[in-house]
Amino acid sequence: MELPLDYGTLRLIWWALLGVLLIGFALTDGFDLGVGALLPFVAKTDEERRMVINTVGATWEGNQVWFILGGGAIFAAWPFVYAVSFSGFYLAMFLVLAALILRPVAFKYRSKRPSKAWRQAWDWALFVGGLVPALVFGVAVGNVLLGAPFRLDTDLRSVYEGTLFGLFTPFSLTCGLLSVAMLVLHGAAWISVKAELGPVQVRARNFGIIAALAALVLFAVGGAFVTWSGMGFAVTGAVDMAGASNPLRTTVEAQSGAWVSNYSRYPWMMAAPLLGFAGSLCALLGLWVRRAPLALSGSSMAAAGIIATVGLSMFPFILPSSIDPQSSLTVWNASSSHLTLFIMLGVTIVFLPIVLAYTAWVYRVLWGRSSTAELKTNPDLY
């Protein structure tokens, strides 16, 4: 059966869709993580902390749909990437999952007992559940840019030669801190929009300003490191965009400056890093002049720009190998079959608009500021 879209085009569409899903996760679940990381610092009393929790209380579960969709897209569209990354980074993945599991437990159990110690313990659980995933996601991205220590044998079996502590290099930690700053900024902007006017909002604004400045500095430092450290990989052989998915058929070598070469080849890609900087500046300005919608729009643009910068810089690579560049996974050699990608695209065309529509409807219905006064009248609140 001849499909209406060729294999190369479908691979490109799914690479773009993966980026959309990851950005969707950062924009929705990202402020949940940021709010959790800020909770012990922006709210001092039990009522204030309950109010902050309820700024995300009605939507945090739905927001995780984007995380599941992103993981599912990697599994179904890029099975080589899923197999290599999830088996190699399994200890880091375990840390993320353990931290993410803390969040629903803390949301559900925190207000079940009046004990101050009980509630404070769950507040710190929410802090860990917000901070650790943000940090590990950024560290993982840093390691992807550096190249993961894996090789493929002639039967395409993956051998990972790294360790958990080996993931934490100066550059990957810079990426991790950038991820934390980006999501804390997003969380602070969200609190500014959703929390009642008062001391909590002021504290969130102050932390958000610090996070915006940190995001600007760390994004610039990370970009300078990528540009001048000699980091990068390049496909040096012929590229067959419609060929069979076999990573070993691609000729790849480590090449200094390769991660910035796309910007000279396709100048329009500069829009991504510019959006990252401009968004952070908008968020900073919005928080500074107390324009909460501007701050949230800015933090959203910053997250989208920073994530897009990584994807566009690496294109066509998805997961390069630092110890055997020949084993690197790219858009053209690591996807599912032509028919699988086409069927998945049809399913996505049907269901992604439904996800977007119900997400928009939920936010529209539940829009409004969370306050300490409603805690006494609404039994459905945390």
PDB file of C-alpha atoms in Angstrom, residues 3-290:
ATOM      1  CA  LEU A   3       1.061   5.921   1.792  1.00  0.00           C
ATOM      2  CA  PRO A   4       0.252   9.579   1.051  1.00  0.00           C
ATOM      3  CA  LEU A   5       3.315  10.823   3.007  1.00  0.00           C
ATOM      4  CA  ASP A   6       6.841   9.600   2.329  1.00  0.00           C
ATOM      5  CA  TYR A   7       8.989   8.074   5.094  1.00  0.00           C
ATOM      6  CA  GLY A   8      11.359  11.027   5.432  1.00  0.00           C
ATOM      7  CA  THR A   9       8.510  13.522   5.827  1.00  0.00           C
ATOM      8  CA  LEU A  10       6.823  11.374   8.483  1.00  0.00           C
ATOM      9  CA  ARG A  11      10.077  11.111  10.420  1.00  0.00           C
ATOM     10  CA  LEU A  12      10.415  14.879  10.325  1.00  0.00           C
ATOM     11  CA  ILE A  13       6.799  15.365  11.449  1.00  0.00           C
ATOM     12  CA  TRP A  14       7.296  13.025  14.405  1.00  0.00           C
ATOM     13  CA  TRP A  15      10.509  14.757  15.420  1.00  0.00           C
ATOM     14  CA  ALA A  16       8.555  18.051  15.455  1.00  0.00           C
ATOM     15  CA  LEU A  17       5.642  16.444  17.317  1.00  0.00           C
ATOM     16  CA  LEU A  18       8.022  15.150  19.989  1.00  0.00           C
ATOM     17  CA  GLY A  19       9.210  18.724  20.482  1.00  0.00           C
ATOM     18  CA  VAL A  20       5.611  19.962  20.708  1.00  0.00           C
ATOM     19  CA  LEU A  21       4.783  17.352  23.355  1.00  0.00           C
ATOM     20  CA  LEU A  22       7.867  18.163  25.439  1.00  0.00           C
ATOM     21  CA  ILE A  23       7.098  21.888  25.263  1.00  0.00           C
ATOM     22  CA  GLY A  24       3.464  21.142  26.163  1.00  0.00           C
ATOM     23  CA  PHE A  25       4.702  19.241  29.217  1.00  0.00           C
ATOM     24  CA  ALA A  26       6.970  22.134  30.253  1.00  0.00           C
ATOM     25  CA  LEU A  27       4.190  24.704  29.852  1.00  0.00           C
ATOM     26  CA  THR A  28       1.538  22.780  31.788  1.00  0.00           C
ATOM     27  CA  ASP A  29       3.160  20.416  34.282  1.00  0.00           C
ATOM     28  CA  GLY A  30       6.151  22.770  34.426  1.00  0.00           C
ATOM     29  CA  PHE A  31       4.399  25.350  36.600  1.00  0.00           C
ATOM     30  CA  ASP A  32       3.190  22.524  38.874  1.00  0.00           C
ATOM     31  CA  LEU A  33       6.820  21.537  39.453  1.00  0.00           C
ATOM     32  CA  GLY A  34       7.795  25.175  39.975  1.00  0.00           C
ATOM     33  CA  VAL A  35       4.990  25.763  42.473  1.00  0.00           C
ATOM     34  CA  GLY A  36       6.040  22.642  44.401  1.00  0.00           C
ATOM     35  CA  ALA A  37       9.678  23.786  44.520  1.00  0.00           C
ATOM     36  CA  LEU A  38       8.585  27.224  45.788  1.00  0.00           C
ATOM     37  CA  LEU A  39       6.000  26.026  48.319  1.00  0.00           C
ATOM     38  CA  PRO A  40       8.105  26.054  51.535  1.00  0.00           C
ATOM     39  CA  PHE A  41       9.474  29.527  50.724  1.00  0.00           C
ATOM     40  CA  VAL A  42       6.552  31.588  49.429  1.00  0.00           C
ATOM     41  CA  ALA A  43       3.971  30.466  52.012  1.00  0.00           C
ATOM     42  CA  LYS A  44       4.592  30.769  55.746  1.00  0.00           C
ATOM     43  CA  THR A  45       1.329  29.694  57.367  1.00  0.00           C
ATOM     44  CA  ASP A  46      -0.772  26.583  56.846  1.00  0.00           C
ATOM     45  CA  GLU A  47      -3.528  28.608  55.189  1.00  0.00           C
ATOM     46  CA  GLU A  48      -1.063  30.227  52.792  1.00  0.00           C
ATOM     47  CA  ARG A  49       0.411  26.847  51.869  1.00  0.00           C
ATOM     48  CA  ARG A  50      -3.021  25.372  51.234  1.00  0.00           C
ATOM     49  CA  MET A  51      -3.841  28.347  49.035  1.00  0.00           C
ATOM     50  CA  VAL A  52      -0.637  27.855  47.029  1.00  0.00           C
ATOM     51  CA  ILE A  53      -1.321  24.125  46.646  1.00  0.00           C
ATOM     52  CA  ASN A  54      -4.819  24.916  45.405  1.00  0.00           C
ATOM     53  CA  THR A  55      -3.470  27.170  42.642  1.00  0.00           C
ATOM     54  CA  VAL A  56      -2.509  23.884  40.934  1.00  0.00           C
ATOM     55  CA  GLY A  57      -4.830  21.535  42.821  1.00  0.00           C
ATOM     56  CA  ALA A  58      -7.520  21.299  40.165  1.00  0.00           C
ATOM     57  CA  THR A  59      -5.263  20.840  37.132  1.00  0.00           C
ATOM     58  CA  TRP A  60      -2.036  19.079  38.109  1.00  0.00           C
ATOM     59  CA  GLU A  61      -3.374  15.600  37.344  1.00  0.00           C
ATOM     60  CA  GLY A  62      -4.559  16.587  33.875  1.00  0.00           C
ATOM     61  CA  ASN A  63      -1.266  18.322  33.169  1.00  0.00           C
ATOM     62  CA  GLN A  64       0.572  15.009  33.510  1.00  0.00           C
ATOM     63  CA  VAL A  65      -1.139  13.842  30.313  1.00  0.00           C
ATOM     64  CA  TRP A  66       1.609  15.695  28.430  1.00  0.00           C
ATOM     65  CA  PHE A  67       4.303  13.746  30.278  1.00  0.00           C
ATOM     66  CA  ILE A  68       2.606  10.464  29.367  1.00  0.00           C
ATOM     67  CA  LEU A  69       2.109  11.566  25.760  1.00  0.00           C
ATOM     68  CA  GLY A  70       5.797  12.521  25.476  1.00  0.00           C
ATOM     69  CA  GLY A  71       6.954   9.164  26.894  1.00  0.00           C
ATOM     70  CA  GLY A  72       4.470   7.306  24.686  1.00  0.00           C
ATOM     71  CA  ALA A  73       5.631   9.174  21.580  1.00  0.00           C
ATOM     72  CA  ILE A  74       9.270   8.244  22.263  1.00  0.00           C
ATOM     73  CA  PHE A  75       8.285   4.600  22.835  1.00  0.00           C
ATOM     74  CA  ALA A  76       6.146   4.288  19.720  1.00  0.00           C
ATOM     75  CA  ALA A  77       7.859   6.606  17.225  1.00  0.00           C
ATOM     76  CA  TRP A  78      11.495   6.306  18.321  1.00  0.00           C
ATOM     77  CA  PRO A  79      11.925   2.788  19.794  1.00  0.00           C
ATOM     78  CA  PHE A  80      15.727   2.863  19.555  1.00  0.00           C
ATOM     79  CA  VAL A  81      15.816   6.107  21.543  1.00  0.00           C
ATOM     80  CA  TYR A  82      13.412   4.698  24.135  1.00  0.00           C
ATOM     81  CA  ALA A  83      15.389   1.456  24.503  1.00  0.00           C
ATOM     82  CA  VAL A  84      18.800   3.102  24.807  1.00  0.00           C
ATOM     83  CA  SER A  85      17.838   6.066  27.009  1.00  0.00           C
ATOM     84  CA  PHE A  86      15.480   4.267  29.388  1.00  0.00           C
ATOM     85  CA  SER A  87      17.874   1.329  29.902  1.00  0.00           C
ATOM     86  CA  GLY A  88      20.971   3.536  30.198  1.00  0.00           C
ATOM     87  CA  PHE A  89      19.482   6.291  32.348  1.00  0.00           C
ATOM     88  CA  TYR A  90      17.314   3.965  34.455  1.00  0.00           C
ATOM     89  CA  LEU A  91      18.723   5.132  37.813  1.00  0.00           C
ATOM     90  CA  ALA A  92      18.077   8.772  36.887  1.00  0.00           C
ATOM     91  CA  MET A  93      14.613   7.762  35.656  1.00  0.00           C
ATOM     92  CA  PHE A  94      14.007   6.022  38.972  1.00  0.00           C
ATOM     93  CA  LEU A  95      14.885   9.240  40.819  1.00  0.00           C
ATOM     94  CA  VAL A  96      12.410  11.178  38.661  1.00  0.00           C
ATOM     95  CA  LEU A  97       9.629   8.622  39.074  1.00  0.00           C
ATOM     96  CA  ALA A  98      10.159   8.382  42.851  1.00  0.00           C
ATOM     97  CA  ALA A  99       9.973  12.183  43.110  1.00  0.00           C
ATOM     98  CA  LEU A 100       6.902  12.333  40.868  1.00  0.00           C
ATOM     99  CA  ILE A 101       5.180   9.654  42.959  1.00  0.00           C
ATOM    100  CA  LEU A 102       5.694  11.831  46.046  1.00  0.00           C
ATOM    101  CA  ARG A 103       3.530  14.572  44.510  1.00  0.00           C
ATOM    102  CA  PRO A 104       0.142  12.807  44.294  1.00  0.00           C
ATOM    103  CA  VAL A 105       0.679  11.192  47.698  1.00  0.00           C
ATOM    104  CA  ALA A 106       1.483  14.578  49.224  1.00  0.00           C
ATOM    105  CA  PHE A 107      -1.478  16.267  47.511  1.00  0.00           C
ATOM    106  CA  LYS A 108      -3.884  13.620  48.813  1.00  0.00           C
ATOM    107  CA  TYR A 109      -2.561  13.104  52.339  1.00  0.00           C
ATOM    108  CA  ARG A 110      -1.311  16.525  53.435  1.00  0.00           C
ATOM    109  CA  SER A 111      -4.610  17.859  54.766  1.00  0.00           C
ATOM    110  CA  LYS A 112      -5.868  14.557  56.189  1.00  0.00           C
ATOM    111  CA  ARG A 113      -4.415  15.302  59.643  1.00  0.00           C
ATOM    112  CA  PRO A 114      -4.145  18.613  61.538  1.00  0.00           C
ATOM    113  CA  SER A 115      -0.661  17.860  62.898  1.00  0.00           C
ATOM    114  CA  LYS A 116       1.822  20.630  62.029  1.00  0.00           C
ATOM    115  CA  ALA A 117       4.696  18.155  61.659  1.00  0.00           C
ATOM    116  CA  TRP A 118       2.573  15.940  59.393  1.00  0.00           C
ATOM    117  CA  ARG A 119       1.720  18.818  57.073  1.00  0.00           C
ATOM    118  CA  GLN A 120       5.260  20.209  57.008  1.00  0.00           C
ATOM    119  CA  ALA A 121       6.618  16.773  56.048  1.00  0.00           C
ATOM    120  CA  TRP A 122       4.259  16.641  53.039  1.00  0.00           C
ATOM    121  CA  ASP A 123       5.148  20.226  52.133  1.00  0.00           C
ATOM    122  CA  TRP A 124       8.776  19.162  51.813  1.00  0.00           C
ATOM    123  CA  ALA A 125       7.674  16.104  49.850  1.00  0.00           C
ATOM    124  CA  LEU A 126       6.024  18.484  47.369  1.00  0.00           C
ATOM    125  CA  PHE A 127       9.259  20.489  47.307  1.00  0.00           C
ATOM    126  CA  VAL A 128      11.280  17.368  46.454  1.00  0.00           C
ATOM    127  CA  GLY A 129       8.634  16.305  43.932  1.00  0.00           C
ATOM    128  CA  GLY A 130       9.012  19.652  42.195  1.00  0.00           C
ATOM    129  CA  LEU A 131      12.763  20.246  42.420  1.00  0.00           C
ATOM    130  CA  VAL A 132      14.219  16.797  41.673  1.00  0.00           C
ATOM    131  CA  PRO A 133      12.410  16.168  38.340  1.00  0.00           C
ATOM    132  CA  ALA A 134      13.247  19.690  37.173  1.00  0.00           C
ATOM    133  CA  LEU A 135      16.936  19.181  38.019  1.00  0.00           C
ATOM    134  CA  VAL A 136      17.220  15.654  36.581  1.00  0.00           C
ATOM    135  CA  PHE A 137      15.414  16.580  33.344  1.00  0.00           C
ATOM    136  CA  GLY A 138      17.940  19.379  32.804  1.00  0.00           C
ATOM    137  CA  VAL A 139      20.904  17.143  33.677  1.00  0.00           C
ATOM    138  CA  ALA A 140      19.582  14.556  31.195  1.00  0.00           C
ATOM    139  CA  VAL A 141      19.378  17.184  28.447  1.00  0.00           C
ATOM    140  CA  GLY A 142      22.956  18.234  29.229  1.00  0.00           C
ATOM    141  CA  ASN A 143      24.116  14.635  28.849  1.00  0.00           C
ATOM    142  CA  VAL A 144      22.240  14.280  25.575  1.00  0.00           C
ATOM    143  CA  LEU A 145      24.105  17.336  24.253  1.00  0.00           C
ATOM    144  CA  LEU A 146      27.419  15.876  25.463  1.00  0.00           C
ATOM    145  CA  GLY A 147      26.575  12.436  24.062  1.00  0.00           C
ATOM    146  CA  ALA A 148      25.547   9.399  26.065  1.00  0.00           C
ATOM    147  CA  PRO A 149      28.138   6.665  26.767  1.00  0.00           C
ATOM    148  CA  PHE A 150      26.528   3.802  24.837  1.00  0.00           C
ATOM    149  CA  ARG A 151      27.416   1.635  21.880  1.00  0.00           C
ATOM    150  CA  LEU A 152      25.432  -0.724  19.656  1.00  0.00           C
ATOM    151  CA  ASP A 153      26.771  -4.137  18.670  1.00  0.00           C
ATOM    152  CA  THR A 154      26.230  -5.676  15.245  1.00  0.00           C
ATOM    153  CA  ASP A 155      22.857  -7.068  16.415  1.00  0.00           C
ATOM    154  CA  LEU A 156      21.803  -3.530  17.502  1.00  0.00           C
ATOM    155  CA  ARG A 157      21.943  -4.450  21.187  1.00  0.00           C
ATOM    156  CA  SER A 158      22.762  -1.446  23.353  1.00  0.00           C
ATOM    157  CA  VAL A 159      25.628  -1.471  25.856  1.00  0.00           C
ATOM    158  CA  TYR A 160      25.642   1.481  28.305  1.00  0.00           C
ATOM    159  CA  GLU A 161      28.993   2.256  29.934  1.00  0.00           C
ATOM    160  CA  GLY A 162      28.063   5.220  32.140  1.00  0.00           C
ATOM    161  CA  THR A 163      27.216   5.567  35.843  1.00  0.00           C
ATOM    162  CA  LEU A 164      24.671   7.632  37.743  1.00  0.00           C
ATOM    163  CA  PHE A 165      27.301   9.971  39.200  1.00  0.00           C
ATOM    164  CA  GLY A 166      28.961  10.271  35.793  1.00  0.00           C
ATOM    165  CA  LEU A 167      25.857  12.133  34.613  1.00  0.00           C
ATOM    166  CA  PHE A 168      26.656  15.082  36.857  1.00  0.00           C
ATOM    167  CA  THR A 169      29.322  17.005  34.939  1.00  0.00           C
ATOM    168  CA  PRO A 170      29.781  20.813  35.217  1.00  0.00           C
ATOM    169  CA  PHE A 171      27.944  21.347  31.920  1.00  0.00           C
ATOM    170  CA  SER A 172      25.081  18.966  32.713  1.00  0.00           C
ATOM    171  CA  LEU A 173      24.693  20.576  36.146  1.00  0.00           C
ATOM    172  CA  THR A 174      24.506  23.974  34.419  1.00  0.00           C
ATOM    173  CA  CYS A 175      21.693  22.575  32.266  1.00  0.00           C
ATOM    174  CA  GLY A 176      20.040  21.145  35.377  1.00  0.00           C
ATOM    175  CA  LEU A 177      20.162  24.491  37.163  1.00  0.00           C
ATOM    176  CA  LEU A 178      18.814  26.213  34.036  1.00  0.00           C
ATOM    177  CA  SER A 179      15.907  23.769  34.029  1.00  0.00           C
ATOM    178  CA  VAL A 180      15.225  24.493  37.716  1.00  0.00           C
ATOM    179  CA  ALA A 181      15.408  28.271  37.145  1.00  0.00           C
ATOM    180  CA  MET A 182      13.111  28.025  34.109  1.00  0.00           C
ATOM    181  CA  LEU A 183      10.436  26.025  35.943  1.00  0.00           C
ATOM    182  CA  VAL A 184      10.695  28.017  39.191  1.00  0.00           C
ATOM    183  CA  LEU A 185      10.189  31.167  37.099  1.00  0.00           C
ATOM    184  CA  HIS A 186       7.152  29.552  35.465  1.00  0.00           C
ATOM    185  CA  GLY A 187       5.804  28.517  38.880  1.00  0.00           C
ATOM    186  CA  ALA A 188       6.324  32.005  40.322  1.00  0.00           C
ATOM    187  CA  ALA A 189       4.510  33.552  37.342  1.00  0.00           C
ATOM    188  CA  TRP A 190       1.666  31.065  37.826  1.00  0.00           C
ATOM    189  CA  ILE A 191       1.325  31.959  41.518  1.00  0.00           C
ATOM    190  CA  SER A 192       1.294  35.643  40.545  1.00  0.00           C
ATOM    191  CA  VAL A 193      -1.662  34.965  38.268  1.00  0.00           C
ATOM    192  CA  LYS A 194      -3.569  32.476  40.419  1.00  0.00           C
ATOM    193  CA  ALA A 195      -2.975  33.449  44.064  1.00  0.00           C
ATOM    194  CA  GLU A 196      -4.845  36.218  45.828  1.00  0.00           C
ATOM    195  CA  LEU A 197      -3.098  39.563  46.166  1.00  0.00           C
ATOM    196  CA  GLY A 198      -0.995  39.614  49.318  1.00  0.00           C
ATOM    197  CA  PRO A 199       2.275  38.481  50.883  1.00  0.00           C
ATOM    198  CA  VAL A 200       2.389  35.129  49.058  1.00  0.00           C
ATOM    199  CA  GLN A 201       2.246  36.841  45.703  1.00  0.00           C
ATOM    200  CA  VAL A 202       4.948  39.307  46.765  1.00  0.00           C
ATOM    201  CA  ARG A 203       7.271  36.500  47.866  1.00  0.00           C
ATOM    202  CA  ALA A 204       6.595  34.574  44.634  1.00  0.00           C
ATOM    203  CA  ARG A 205       7.388  37.710  42.636  1.00  0.00           C
ATOM    204  CA  ASN A 206      10.724  38.131  44.441  1.00  0.00           C
ATOM    205  CA  PHE A 207      11.735  34.506  43.878  1.00  0.00           C
ATOM    206  CA  GLY A 208      10.561  34.749  40.267  1.00  0.00           C
ATOM    207  CA  ILE A 209      12.795  37.771  39.618  1.00  0.00           C
ATOM    208  CA  ILE A 210      15.803  35.838  40.957  1.00  0.00           C
ATOM    209  CA  ALA A 211      14.846  32.805  38.833  1.00  0.00           C
ATOM    210  CA  ALA A 212      14.481  34.969  35.699  1.00  0.00           C
ATOM    211  CA  LEU A 213      17.946  36.479  36.204  1.00  0.00           C
ATOM    212  CA  ALA A 214      19.378  32.998  36.839  1.00  0.00           C
ATOM    213  CA  ALA A 215      17.682  31.641  33.692  1.00  0.00           C
ATOM    214  CA  LEU A 216      19.153  34.452  31.574  1.00  0.00           C
ATOM    215  CA  VAL A 217      22.683  33.917  32.937  1.00  0.00           C
ATOM    216  CA  LEU A 218      22.575  30.095  32.801  1.00  0.00           C
ATOM    217  CA  PHE A 219      21.116  30.058  29.263  1.00  0.00           C
ATOM    218  CA  ALA A 220      23.904  32.393  28.120  1.00  0.00           C
ATOM    219  CA  VAL A 221      26.585  30.352  29.913  1.00  0.00           C
ATOM    220  CA  GLY A 222      25.228  27.101  28.468  1.00  0.00           C
ATOM    221  CA  GLY A 223      25.128  28.604  24.971  1.00  0.00           C
ATOM    222  CA  ALA A 224      28.699  29.880  25.284  1.00  0.00           C
ATOM    223  CA  PHE A 225      29.873  26.456  26.462  1.00  0.00           C
ATOM    224  CA  VAL A 226      28.154  24.719  23.540  1.00  0.00           C
ATOM    225  CA  THR A 227      29.627  27.234  21.087  1.00  0.00           C
ATOM    226  CA  TRP A 228      33.252  27.278  22.231  1.00  0.00           C
ATOM    227  CA  SER A 229      33.872  23.968  24.013  1.00  0.00           C
ATOM    228  CA  GLY A 230      34.223  21.908  20.848  1.00  0.00           C
ATOM    229  CA  MET A 231      31.075  19.957  21.621  1.00  0.00           C
ATOM    230  CA  GLY A 232      28.947  18.435  18.853  1.00  0.00           C
ATOM    231  CA  PHE A 233      28.445  15.623  16.358  1.00  0.00           C
ATOM    232  CA  ALA A 234      27.893  15.650  12.603  1.00  0.00           C
ATOM    233  CA  VAL A 235      26.701  13.182   9.995  1.00  0.00           C
ATOM    234  CA  THR A 236      29.628  12.946   7.569  1.00  0.00           C
ATOM    235  CA  GLY A 237      28.350  10.259   5.209  1.00  0.00           C
ATOM    236  CA  ALA A 238      25.417  10.148   2.822  1.00  0.00           C
ATOM    237  CA  VAL A 239      22.006  10.713   4.398  1.00  0.00           C
ATOM    238  CA  ASP A 240      19.144   8.464   3.316  1.00  0.00           C
ATOM    239  CA  MET A 241      16.031  10.026   4.850  1.00  0.00           C
ATOM    240  CA  ALA A 242      13.829   7.164   3.624  1.00  0.00           C
ATOM    241  CA  GLY A 243      16.174   4.293   4.444  1.00  0.00           C
ATOM    242  CA  ALA A 244      15.634   1.452   6.902  1.00  0.00           C
ATOM    243  CA  SER A 245      15.958   2.285  10.594  1.00  0.00           C
ATOM    244  CA  ASN A 246      19.423   1.003  11.377  1.00  0.00           C
ATOM    245  CA  PRO A 247      21.654   3.373  13.390  1.00  0.00           C
ATOM    246  CA  LEU A 248      24.798   1.565  12.213  1.00  0.00           C
ATOM    247  CA  ARG A 249      24.228   2.578   8.601  1.00  0.00           C
ATOM    248  CA  THR A 250      24.982   6.253   9.366  1.00  0.00           C
ATOM    249  CA  THR A 251      28.501   7.680   9.316  1.00  0.00           C
ATOM    250  CA  VAL A 252      28.915  10.060  12.264  1.00  0.00           C
ATOM    251  CA  GLU A 253      31.874  11.721  13.923  1.00  0.00           C
ATOM    252  CA  ALA A 254      32.415  14.116  16.814  1.00  0.00           C
ATOM    253  CA  GLN A 255      32.961  17.564  15.339  1.00  0.00           C
ATOM    254  CA  SER A 256      33.843  20.790  17.122  1.00  0.00           C
ATOM    255  CA  GLY A 257      31.134  23.447  16.828  1.00  0.00           C
ATOM    256  CA  ALA A 258      28.659  21.096  15.154  1.00  0.00           C
ATOM    257  CA  TRP A 259      25.836  22.038  17.549  1.00  0.00           C
ATOM    258  CA  VAL A 260      25.834  25.628  16.286  1.00  0.00           C
ATOM    259  CA  SER A 261      26.341  24.891  12.588  1.00  0.00           C
ATOM    260  CA  ASN A 262      22.573  24.597  11.992  1.00  0.00           C
ATOM    261  CA  TYR A 263      22.177  28.305  12.768  1.00  0.00           C
ATOM    262  CA  SER A 264      24.435  29.343   9.889  1.00  0.00           C
ATOM    263  CA  ARG A 265      22.776  26.815   7.584  1.00  0.00           C
ATOM    264  CA  TYR A 266      19.211  27.765   8.605  1.00  0.00           C
ATOM    265  CA  PRO A 267      19.237  31.324  10.060  1.00  0.00           C
ATOM    266  CA  TRP A 268      15.504  31.130  10.936  1.00  0.00           C
ATOM    267  CA  MET A 269      16.469  28.716  13.727  1.00  0.00           C
ATOM    268  CA  MET A 270      17.908  31.681  15.648  1.00  0.00           C
ATOM    269  CA  ALA A 271      14.289  32.442  16.563  1.00  0.00           C
ATOM    270  CA  ALA A 272      14.465  29.705  19.225  1.00  0.00           C
ATOM    271  CA  PRO A 273      17.350  31.047  21.396  1.00  0.00           C
ATOM    272  CA  LEU A 274      16.081  34.596  20.866  1.00  0.00           C
ATOM    273  CA  LEU A 275      12.676  33.472  22.147  1.00  0.00           C
ATOM    274  CA  GLY A 276      14.378  31.920  25.179  1.00  0.00           C
ATOM    275  CA  PHE A 277      16.101  35.194  26.059  1.00  0.00           C
ATOM    276  CA  ALA A 278      13.153  37.439  25.126  1.00  0.00           C
ATOM    277  CA  GLY A 279      10.721  35.284  27.113  1.00  0.00           C
ATOM    278  CA  SER A 280      12.915  35.393  30.217  1.00  0.00           C
ATOM    279  CA  LEU A 281      13.208  39.184  29.895  1.00  0.00           C
ATOM    280  CA  CYS A 282       9.403  39.528  29.460  1.00  0.00           C
ATOM    281  CA  ALA A 283       8.839  37.397  32.547  1.00  0.00           C
ATOM    282  CA  LEU A 284      11.363  39.473  34.483  1.00  0.00           C
ATOM    283  CA  LEU A 285       9.689  42.706  33.356  1.00  0.00           C
ATOM    284  CA  GLY A 286       6.206  41.363  34.110  1.00  0.00           C
ATOM    285  CA  LEU A 287       7.191  40.390  37.641  1.00  0.00           C
ATOM    286  CA  TRP A 288       9.076  43.649  38.180  1.00  0.00           C
ATOM    287  CA  VAL A 289       6.153  45.899  37.155  1.00  0.00           C
ATOM    288  CA  ARG A 290       3.561  43.522  38.671  1.00  0.00           C
TER     289      ARG A 290
END
